XYZ file of C-alpha atoms in Angstrom:
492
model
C -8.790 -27.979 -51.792
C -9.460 -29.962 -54.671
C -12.958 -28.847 -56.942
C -16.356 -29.602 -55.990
C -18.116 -33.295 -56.833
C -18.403 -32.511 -60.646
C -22.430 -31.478 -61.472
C -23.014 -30.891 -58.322
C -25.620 -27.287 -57.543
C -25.614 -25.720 -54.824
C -27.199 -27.063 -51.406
C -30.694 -25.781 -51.313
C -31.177 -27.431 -55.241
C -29.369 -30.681 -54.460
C -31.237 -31.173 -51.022
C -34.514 -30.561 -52.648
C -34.059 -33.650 -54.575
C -32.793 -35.360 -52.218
C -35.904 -35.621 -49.875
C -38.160 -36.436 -52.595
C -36.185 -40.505 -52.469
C -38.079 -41.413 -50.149
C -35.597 -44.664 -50.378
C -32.888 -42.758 -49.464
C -34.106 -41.061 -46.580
C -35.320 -44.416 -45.188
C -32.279 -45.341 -45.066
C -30.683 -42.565 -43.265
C -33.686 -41.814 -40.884
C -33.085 -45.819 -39.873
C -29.306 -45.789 -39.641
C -28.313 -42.172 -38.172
C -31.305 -42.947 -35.114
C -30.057 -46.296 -34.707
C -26.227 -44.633 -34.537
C -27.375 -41.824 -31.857
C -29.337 -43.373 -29.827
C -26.526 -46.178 -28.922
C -23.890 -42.995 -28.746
C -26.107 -41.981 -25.874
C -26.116 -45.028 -24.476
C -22.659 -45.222 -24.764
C -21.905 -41.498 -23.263
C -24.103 -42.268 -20.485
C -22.111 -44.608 -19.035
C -18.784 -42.299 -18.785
C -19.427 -40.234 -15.347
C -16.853 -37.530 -16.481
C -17.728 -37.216 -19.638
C -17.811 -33.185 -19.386
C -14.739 -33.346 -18.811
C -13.164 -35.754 -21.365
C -14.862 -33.215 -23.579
C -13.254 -29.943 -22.764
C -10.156 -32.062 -21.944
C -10.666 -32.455 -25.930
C -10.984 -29.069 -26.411
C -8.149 -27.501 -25.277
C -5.805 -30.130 -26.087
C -7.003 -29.359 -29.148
C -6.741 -25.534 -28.955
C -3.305 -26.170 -27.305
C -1.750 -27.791 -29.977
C -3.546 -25.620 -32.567
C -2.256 -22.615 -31.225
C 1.130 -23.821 -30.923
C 1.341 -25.905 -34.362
C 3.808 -24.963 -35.905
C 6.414 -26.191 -33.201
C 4.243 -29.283 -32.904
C 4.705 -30.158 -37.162
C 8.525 -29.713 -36.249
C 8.509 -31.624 -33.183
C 6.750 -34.681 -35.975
C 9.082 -33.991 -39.005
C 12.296 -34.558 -36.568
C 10.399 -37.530 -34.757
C 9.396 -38.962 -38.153
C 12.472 -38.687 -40.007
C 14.756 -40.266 -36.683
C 12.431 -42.782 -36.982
C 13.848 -43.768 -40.293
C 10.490 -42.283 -41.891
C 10.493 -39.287 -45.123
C 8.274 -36.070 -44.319
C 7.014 -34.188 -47.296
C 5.292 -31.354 -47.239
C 2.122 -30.191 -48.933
C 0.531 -26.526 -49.514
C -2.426 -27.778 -51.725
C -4.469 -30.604 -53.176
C -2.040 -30.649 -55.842
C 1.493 -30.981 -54.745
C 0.053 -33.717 -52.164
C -0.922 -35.641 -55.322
C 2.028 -34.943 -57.284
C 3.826 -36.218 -54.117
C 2.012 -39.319 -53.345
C 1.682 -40.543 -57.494
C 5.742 -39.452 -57.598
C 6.311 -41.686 -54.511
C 4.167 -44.822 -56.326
C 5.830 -44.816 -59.410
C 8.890 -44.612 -58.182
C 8.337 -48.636 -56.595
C 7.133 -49.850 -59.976
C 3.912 -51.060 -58.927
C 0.696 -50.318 -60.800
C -1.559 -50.776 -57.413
C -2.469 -49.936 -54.379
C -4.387 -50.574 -51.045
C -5.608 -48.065 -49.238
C -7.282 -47.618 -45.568
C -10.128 -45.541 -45.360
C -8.647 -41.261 -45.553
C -10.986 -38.846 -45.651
C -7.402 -36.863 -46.213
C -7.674 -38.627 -50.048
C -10.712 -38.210 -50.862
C -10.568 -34.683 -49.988
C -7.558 -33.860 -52.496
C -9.198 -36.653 -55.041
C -5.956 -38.942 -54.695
C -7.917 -41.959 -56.787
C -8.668 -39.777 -59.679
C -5.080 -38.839 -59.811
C -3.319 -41.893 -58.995
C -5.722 -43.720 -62.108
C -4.550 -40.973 -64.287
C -0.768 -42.057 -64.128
C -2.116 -45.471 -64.607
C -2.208 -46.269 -60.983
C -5.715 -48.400 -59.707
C -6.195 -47.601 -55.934
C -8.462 -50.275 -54.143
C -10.024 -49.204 -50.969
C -10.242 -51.665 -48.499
C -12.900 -50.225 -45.847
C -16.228 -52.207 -46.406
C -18.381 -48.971 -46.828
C -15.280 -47.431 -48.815
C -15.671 -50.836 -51.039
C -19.269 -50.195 -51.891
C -19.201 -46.689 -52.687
C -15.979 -47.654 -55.171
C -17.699 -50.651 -56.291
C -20.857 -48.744 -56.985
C -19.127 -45.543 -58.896
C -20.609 -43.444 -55.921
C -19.849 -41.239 -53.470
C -19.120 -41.654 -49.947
C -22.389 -39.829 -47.848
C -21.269 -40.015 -44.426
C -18.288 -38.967 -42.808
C -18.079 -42.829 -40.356
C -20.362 -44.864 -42.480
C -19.413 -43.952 -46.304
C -22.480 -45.788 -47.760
C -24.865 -45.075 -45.379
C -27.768 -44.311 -48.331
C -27.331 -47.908 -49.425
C -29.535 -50.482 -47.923
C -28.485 -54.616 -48.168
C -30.745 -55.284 -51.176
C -28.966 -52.359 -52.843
C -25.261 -53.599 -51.669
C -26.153 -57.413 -52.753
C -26.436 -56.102 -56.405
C -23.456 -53.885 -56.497
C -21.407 -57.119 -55.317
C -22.928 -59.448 -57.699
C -22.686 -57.354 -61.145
C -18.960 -54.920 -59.963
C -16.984 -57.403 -57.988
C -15.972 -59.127 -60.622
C -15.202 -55.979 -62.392
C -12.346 -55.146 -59.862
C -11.128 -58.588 -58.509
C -12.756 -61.699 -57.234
C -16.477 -62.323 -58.320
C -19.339 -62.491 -55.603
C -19.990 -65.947 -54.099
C -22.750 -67.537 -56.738
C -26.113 -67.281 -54.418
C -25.088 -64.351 -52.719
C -27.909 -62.890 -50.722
C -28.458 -59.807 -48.180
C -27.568 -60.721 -44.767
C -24.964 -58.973 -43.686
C -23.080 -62.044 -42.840
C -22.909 -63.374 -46.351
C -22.071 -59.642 -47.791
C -18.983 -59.493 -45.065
C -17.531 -62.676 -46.334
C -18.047 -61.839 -49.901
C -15.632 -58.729 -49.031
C -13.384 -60.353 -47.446
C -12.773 -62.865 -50.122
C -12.107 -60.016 -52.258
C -10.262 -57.701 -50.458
C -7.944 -60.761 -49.197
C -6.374 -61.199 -52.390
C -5.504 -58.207 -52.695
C -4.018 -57.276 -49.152
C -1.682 -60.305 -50.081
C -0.612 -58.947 -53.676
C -0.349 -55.498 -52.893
C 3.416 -53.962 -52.474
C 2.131 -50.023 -51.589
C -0.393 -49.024 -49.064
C -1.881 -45.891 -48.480
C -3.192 -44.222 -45.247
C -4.616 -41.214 -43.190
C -4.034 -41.062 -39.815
C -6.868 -40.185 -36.673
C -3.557 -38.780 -34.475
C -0.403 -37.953 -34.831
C 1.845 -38.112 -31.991
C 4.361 -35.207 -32.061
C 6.897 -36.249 -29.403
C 7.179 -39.406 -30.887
C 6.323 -39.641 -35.441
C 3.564 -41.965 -34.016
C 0.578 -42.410 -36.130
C -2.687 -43.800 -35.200
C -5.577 -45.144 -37.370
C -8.739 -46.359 -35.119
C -10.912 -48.853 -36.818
C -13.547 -51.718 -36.499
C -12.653 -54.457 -39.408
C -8.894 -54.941 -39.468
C -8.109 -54.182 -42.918
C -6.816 -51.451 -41.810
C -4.264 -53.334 -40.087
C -3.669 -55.614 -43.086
C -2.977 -52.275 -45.050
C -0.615 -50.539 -43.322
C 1.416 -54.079 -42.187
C 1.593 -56.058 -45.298
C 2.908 -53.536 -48.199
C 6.484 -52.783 -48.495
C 5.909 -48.950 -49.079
C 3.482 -47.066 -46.865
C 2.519 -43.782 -47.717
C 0.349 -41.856 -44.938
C -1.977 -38.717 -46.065
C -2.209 -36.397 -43.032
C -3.731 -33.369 -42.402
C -1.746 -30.870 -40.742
C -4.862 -30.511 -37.548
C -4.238 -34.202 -37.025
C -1.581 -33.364 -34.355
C -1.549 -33.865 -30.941
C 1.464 -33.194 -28.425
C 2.334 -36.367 -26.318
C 0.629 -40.273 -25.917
C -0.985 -39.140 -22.743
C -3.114 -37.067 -24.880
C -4.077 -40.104 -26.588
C -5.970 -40.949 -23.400
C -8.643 -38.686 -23.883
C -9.563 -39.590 -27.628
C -9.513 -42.326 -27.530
C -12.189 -42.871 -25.023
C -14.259 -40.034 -26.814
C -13.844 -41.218 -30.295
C -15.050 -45.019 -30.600
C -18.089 -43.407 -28.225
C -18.947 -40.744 -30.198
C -18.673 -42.625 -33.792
C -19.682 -46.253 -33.262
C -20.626 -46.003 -29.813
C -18.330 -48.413 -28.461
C -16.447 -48.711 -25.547
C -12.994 -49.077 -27.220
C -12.587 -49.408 -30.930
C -11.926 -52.851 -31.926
C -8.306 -51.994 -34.039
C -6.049 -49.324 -32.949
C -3.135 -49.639 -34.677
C 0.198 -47.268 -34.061
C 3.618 -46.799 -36.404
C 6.472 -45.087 -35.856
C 9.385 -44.786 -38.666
C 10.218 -47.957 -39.930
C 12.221 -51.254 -38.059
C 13.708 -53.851 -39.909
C 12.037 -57.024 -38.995
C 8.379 -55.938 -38.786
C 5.996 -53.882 -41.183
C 6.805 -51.600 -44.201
C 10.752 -51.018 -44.823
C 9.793 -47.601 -46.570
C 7.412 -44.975 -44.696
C 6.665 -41.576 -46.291
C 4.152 -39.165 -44.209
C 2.479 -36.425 -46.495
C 1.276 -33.546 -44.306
C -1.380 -31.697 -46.005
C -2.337 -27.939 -45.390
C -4.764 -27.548 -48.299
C -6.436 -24.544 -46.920
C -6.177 -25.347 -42.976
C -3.680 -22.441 -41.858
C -5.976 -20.144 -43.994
C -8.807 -21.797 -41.824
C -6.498 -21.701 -38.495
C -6.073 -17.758 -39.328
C -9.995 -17.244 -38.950
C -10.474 -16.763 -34.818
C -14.220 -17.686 -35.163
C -13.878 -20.415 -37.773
C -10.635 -22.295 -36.381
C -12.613 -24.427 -34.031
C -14.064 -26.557 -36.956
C -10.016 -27.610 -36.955
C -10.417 -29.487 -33.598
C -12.665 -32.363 -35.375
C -12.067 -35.641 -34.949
C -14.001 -36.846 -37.415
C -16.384 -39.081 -35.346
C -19.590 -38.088 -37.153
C -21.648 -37.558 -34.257
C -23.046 -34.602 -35.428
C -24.204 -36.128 -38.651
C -26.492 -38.665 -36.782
C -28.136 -35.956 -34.817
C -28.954 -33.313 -37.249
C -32.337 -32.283 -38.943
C -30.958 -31.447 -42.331
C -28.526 -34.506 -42.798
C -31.627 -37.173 -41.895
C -33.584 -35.236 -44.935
C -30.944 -34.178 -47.549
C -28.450 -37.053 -47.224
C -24.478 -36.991 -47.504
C -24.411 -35.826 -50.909
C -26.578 -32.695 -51.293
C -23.366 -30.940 -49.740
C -21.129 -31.542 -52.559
C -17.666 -32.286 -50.404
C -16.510 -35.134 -48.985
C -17.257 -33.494 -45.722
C -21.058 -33.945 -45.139
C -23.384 -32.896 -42.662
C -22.807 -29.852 -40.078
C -19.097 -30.138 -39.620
C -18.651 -29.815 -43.687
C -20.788 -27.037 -43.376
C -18.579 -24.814 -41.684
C -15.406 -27.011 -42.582
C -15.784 -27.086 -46.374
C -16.228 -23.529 -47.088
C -13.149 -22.783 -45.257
C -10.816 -25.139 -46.957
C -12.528 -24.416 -50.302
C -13.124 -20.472 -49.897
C -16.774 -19.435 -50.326
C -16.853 -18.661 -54.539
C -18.406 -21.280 -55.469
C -22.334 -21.463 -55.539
C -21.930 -24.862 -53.282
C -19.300 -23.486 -50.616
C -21.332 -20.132 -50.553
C -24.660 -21.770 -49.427
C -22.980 -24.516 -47.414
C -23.330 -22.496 -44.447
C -26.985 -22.091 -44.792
C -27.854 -25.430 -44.828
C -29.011 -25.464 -40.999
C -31.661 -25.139 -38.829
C -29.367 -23.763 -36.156
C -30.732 -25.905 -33.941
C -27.540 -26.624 -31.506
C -27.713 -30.516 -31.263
C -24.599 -30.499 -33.529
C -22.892 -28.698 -30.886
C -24.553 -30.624 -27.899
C -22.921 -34.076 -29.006
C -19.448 -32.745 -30.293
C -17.006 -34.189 -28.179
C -14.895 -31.510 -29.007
C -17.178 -29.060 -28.404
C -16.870 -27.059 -31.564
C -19.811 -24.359 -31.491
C -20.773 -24.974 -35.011
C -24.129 -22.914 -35.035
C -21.871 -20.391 -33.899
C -19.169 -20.808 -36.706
C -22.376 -21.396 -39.480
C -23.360 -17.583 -38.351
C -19.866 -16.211 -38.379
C -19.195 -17.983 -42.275
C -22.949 -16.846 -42.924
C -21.998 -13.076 -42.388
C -18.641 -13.558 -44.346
C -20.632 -14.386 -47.438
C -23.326 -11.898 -47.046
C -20.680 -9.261 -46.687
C -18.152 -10.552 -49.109
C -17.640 -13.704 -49.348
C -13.730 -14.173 -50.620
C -10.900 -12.338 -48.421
C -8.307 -10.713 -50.188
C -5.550 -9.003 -48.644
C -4.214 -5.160 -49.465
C -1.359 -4.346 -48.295
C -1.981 -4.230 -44.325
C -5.168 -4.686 -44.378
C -7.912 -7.797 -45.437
C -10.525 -6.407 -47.309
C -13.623 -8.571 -48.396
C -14.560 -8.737 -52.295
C -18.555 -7.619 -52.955
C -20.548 -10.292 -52.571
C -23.311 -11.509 -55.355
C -26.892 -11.999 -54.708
C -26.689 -10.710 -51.176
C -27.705 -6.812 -52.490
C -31.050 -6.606 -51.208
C -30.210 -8.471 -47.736
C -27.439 -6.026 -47.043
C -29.833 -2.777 -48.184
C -32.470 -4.396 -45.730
C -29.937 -4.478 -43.266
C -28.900 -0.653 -43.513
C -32.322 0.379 -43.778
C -33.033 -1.396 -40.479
C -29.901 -0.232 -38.654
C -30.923 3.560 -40.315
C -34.760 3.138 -38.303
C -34.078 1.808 -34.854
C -31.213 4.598 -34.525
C -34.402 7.288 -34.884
C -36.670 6.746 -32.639
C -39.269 8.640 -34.290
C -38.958 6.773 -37.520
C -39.385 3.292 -35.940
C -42.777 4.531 -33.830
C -44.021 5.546 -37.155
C -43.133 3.004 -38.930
C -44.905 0.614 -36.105
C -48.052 2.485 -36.615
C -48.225 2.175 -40.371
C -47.689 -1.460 -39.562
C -50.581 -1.789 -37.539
C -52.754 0.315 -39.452
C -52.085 -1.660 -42.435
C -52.208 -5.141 -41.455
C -54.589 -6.274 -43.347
C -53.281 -6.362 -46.035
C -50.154 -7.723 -45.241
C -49.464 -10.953 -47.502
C -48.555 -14.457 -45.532
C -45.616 -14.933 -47.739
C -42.835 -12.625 -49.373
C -42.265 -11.786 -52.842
C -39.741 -12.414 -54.645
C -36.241 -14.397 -53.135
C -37.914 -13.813 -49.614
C -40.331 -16.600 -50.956
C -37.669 -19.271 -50.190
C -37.947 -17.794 -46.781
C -42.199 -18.121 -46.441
C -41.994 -21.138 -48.923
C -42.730 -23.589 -45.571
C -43.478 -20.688 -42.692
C -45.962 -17.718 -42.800
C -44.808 -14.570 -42.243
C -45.812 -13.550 -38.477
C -48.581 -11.392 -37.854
C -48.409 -7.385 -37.004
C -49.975 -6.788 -33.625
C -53.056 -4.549 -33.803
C -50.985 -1.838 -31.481
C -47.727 -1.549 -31.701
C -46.017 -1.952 -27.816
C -45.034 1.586 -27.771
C -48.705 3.142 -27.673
C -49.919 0.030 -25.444
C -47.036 1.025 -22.804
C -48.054 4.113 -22.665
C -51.675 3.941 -21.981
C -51.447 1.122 -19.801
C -50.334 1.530 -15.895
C -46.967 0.781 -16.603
C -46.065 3.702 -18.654
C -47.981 6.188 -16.709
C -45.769 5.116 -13.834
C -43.121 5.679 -15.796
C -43.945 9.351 -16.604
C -44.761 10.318 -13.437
């Protein structure tokens, strides 16, 4: 996967500066519990919604377990199709690939639907160093380009921007990239939309090469699908002559009936509609209708590494509706951004540090930065159990962090700053196997509490830094149980 957001420390630093704008967490306390409380709405309605969901899952685990018949089953579809499959092991090659593939047409620009895909192997950055400008055509996608940002949220991209803040992006950047900003142009939303569309339109009309991800990917058929809610999406992957699709390799799923199922739990777990406004399919190319030239990149970039993990494979089954984004403690507080991946929130928590491996100082605390509360894994309609995966990755980095593999055998490399966790761990596991030890050790306790301090010293202070430590009982339960009725019962 490509590197981290450049600058970027590692969670616990970035999120403490991130609650301190108090701007910015206006903004996301207003617009992720406006989100989830019509998602609710929206589930509510579906009577068998249990059941869509672990429909979801296994189809899912299905085609996961079986994928590497299923990215056949595509590249034969595809190419009968009159479509080109390339294949990509890293950030890379899919770069090298897509870049090769635009210069090759001559053209200088492109249009691009909203691809998390892209972003994650930092396609724009690599397209503008062989000269190539990229424009992305999603509204939120627009802003964060216009405003040399960062996208914060995995459905709504500029989700930390309020309309005050978007109204002066347009009026000093549009002009920068296109078509100015009406003259006048205020905040309501209305006026903003229009001002987008007059600039985007120009563009869908000039450009010659488009640029996509892809929600699904049919495997009996080469059928892509991208769900949406503006239609440039549609004007993206219709108008061009040369489409170019960025997919990653989990996008799969076996036959259209599966279709059924996601798309019912998709639009109501991201926008909380009914049915997403644009769903638009391709297959191959046809003569009289759409691109003439169709090029599907599939992208591993650290997903059968991730697929290999029996624990950590779930996080592969997202669909990318951000539903646990809207619900969770830490992203209302710390924002998109603190996480330092294009994958925000509790499914880049456990997704990230998979793709990316855990040696970096972001990837490493990345699965830390939860309360482990469950409501991530409550409104998944995949049901991935990411508490559970957060524990699993949690325990990889305490223990070693990086896998490397000797000979037969996968052997974890030592891990840094996890010394005196690990030596409190053996000296724990060391007491509670002697019984002895651990009653004496109870009674110092006791004896002692006193002058027991409310917080920890040292790194344990990031620990007691907003909790006190709990207090020692003046018996421990050992002596009480045996003074008490019970455990003279028990001796008799």
């Amino acid at each position: 996967m490509s590197a981290t957001f450049v600058g970027m420390p590692a969670f616990p630093v970035a999120a403490h500066e991130a609650v301190a704008d108090t701007t910015l967490r206006g903004n996301l306390r207003h617009a992720t519990h406006t989100i989830r409380a019509k998602r609710a709405a929206a589930v509510a309605e579906v009577s068998d919604w249990a059941q869509l969901r672990e429909a979801g899952r296994r189809i899912k685990d299905h085609t996961l377990r079986h994928l590497d018949r299923y990215l056949v089953q595509v590249e034969e579809a595809v190419t009968a199709a009159g479509g080109t499959v390339h294949w990509a092991a890293d950030a890379e090659e899919a770069n090298r690939i897509v870049t090769g593939l635009v210069k090759a047409t001559g053209e200088s620009e492109v249009v691009k639907v909203k691809s998390m895909a892209t972003q994650e192997i930092g396609l724009n950055e690599a397209l503008e160093a062989e000269g190539i400008r990229a424009y992305e055509t999603d509204l939120a996608e627009l802003i964060v380009q216009l405003g040399k940002d960062r996208p914060s949220h995995i459905l709504v991209p500029a989700i930390h921007r309020n309309r005050a803040e978007i109204r002066d992006i347009f009026r000093s950047e549009m002009s920068r990239w296109g078509r100015p900003a009406p003259e006048g142009l205020t905040d309501a939303p209305a006026e903003l939309a229009e001002a987008a569309r007059l600039h985007l339109r120009e563009k869908f009309l000039r450009a010659k090469v488009g640029i996509s991800g892809a929600n699904f990917v049919v495997a009996e058929t080469g059928t892509l699908v991208v769900v949406e809610s503006e239609g440039n999406g549609r004007m993206c992957l219709t108008l061009p002559e040369t489409l170019i699709s960025v997919v990653g390799i989990e996008k799969v799923v076996p036959t259209w009936r599966d279709l059924e199922v996601f798309l019912q739990t998709l639009p109501r777990s991201s926008t909380a509609e009914r049915m997403n406004p644009y769903t638009s399919m391709w297959t191959g190319t046809r003569d009289e209708d759409g691109p003439s030239a169709f090029h599907l990149v599939l992208l591993d970039n650290g997903r059968t590494d991730t697929l290999a993990d029996e624990v950590g494979r779930q996080a592969l089954r997202c669909i990318r509706c951000s539903a646990c984004l809207n619900v969770c403690p830490v992203y209302e507080r710390a924002g998109g951004h603190a996480y330092g991946s294009v994958y925000p929130g509790p499914i880049g928590a456990i997704l990230s540090p998979q793709l990316r491996g855990t040696a970096s100082e972001i990837d490493a605390s990345l699965p830390y930065a939860s309360s482990l509360c469950g409501a991530c894994y409550e409104v998944c309609p995949v049901a991935i159990d990411i508490p559970e995966v957060l524990v699993h990755l949690r325990e990889r980095v305490a223990q070693g962090g990086e896998a490397t593999r000797q000979g037969n055998k996968v052997v974890l490399k030592p891990a840094r700053g996890h010394a005196a966790e690990r030596a409190a761990m053996r000296a724990a596991r060391w007491a509670f196997s002697r019984p002895g030890v651990l009653r004496g050790g109870q009674r110092l306790a006791s004896l002692t509490r006193r002058l027991h301090p409310r917080t920890l010293p040292g790194p344990g202070r990031a620990w007691t830094g907003t909790r006190d430590l709990p207090p020692v009982p003046a018996e421990p339960f050992r002596d009480w149980w045996q003074r008490t009725p019970g455990g003279k019962e028990d001796a008799k």
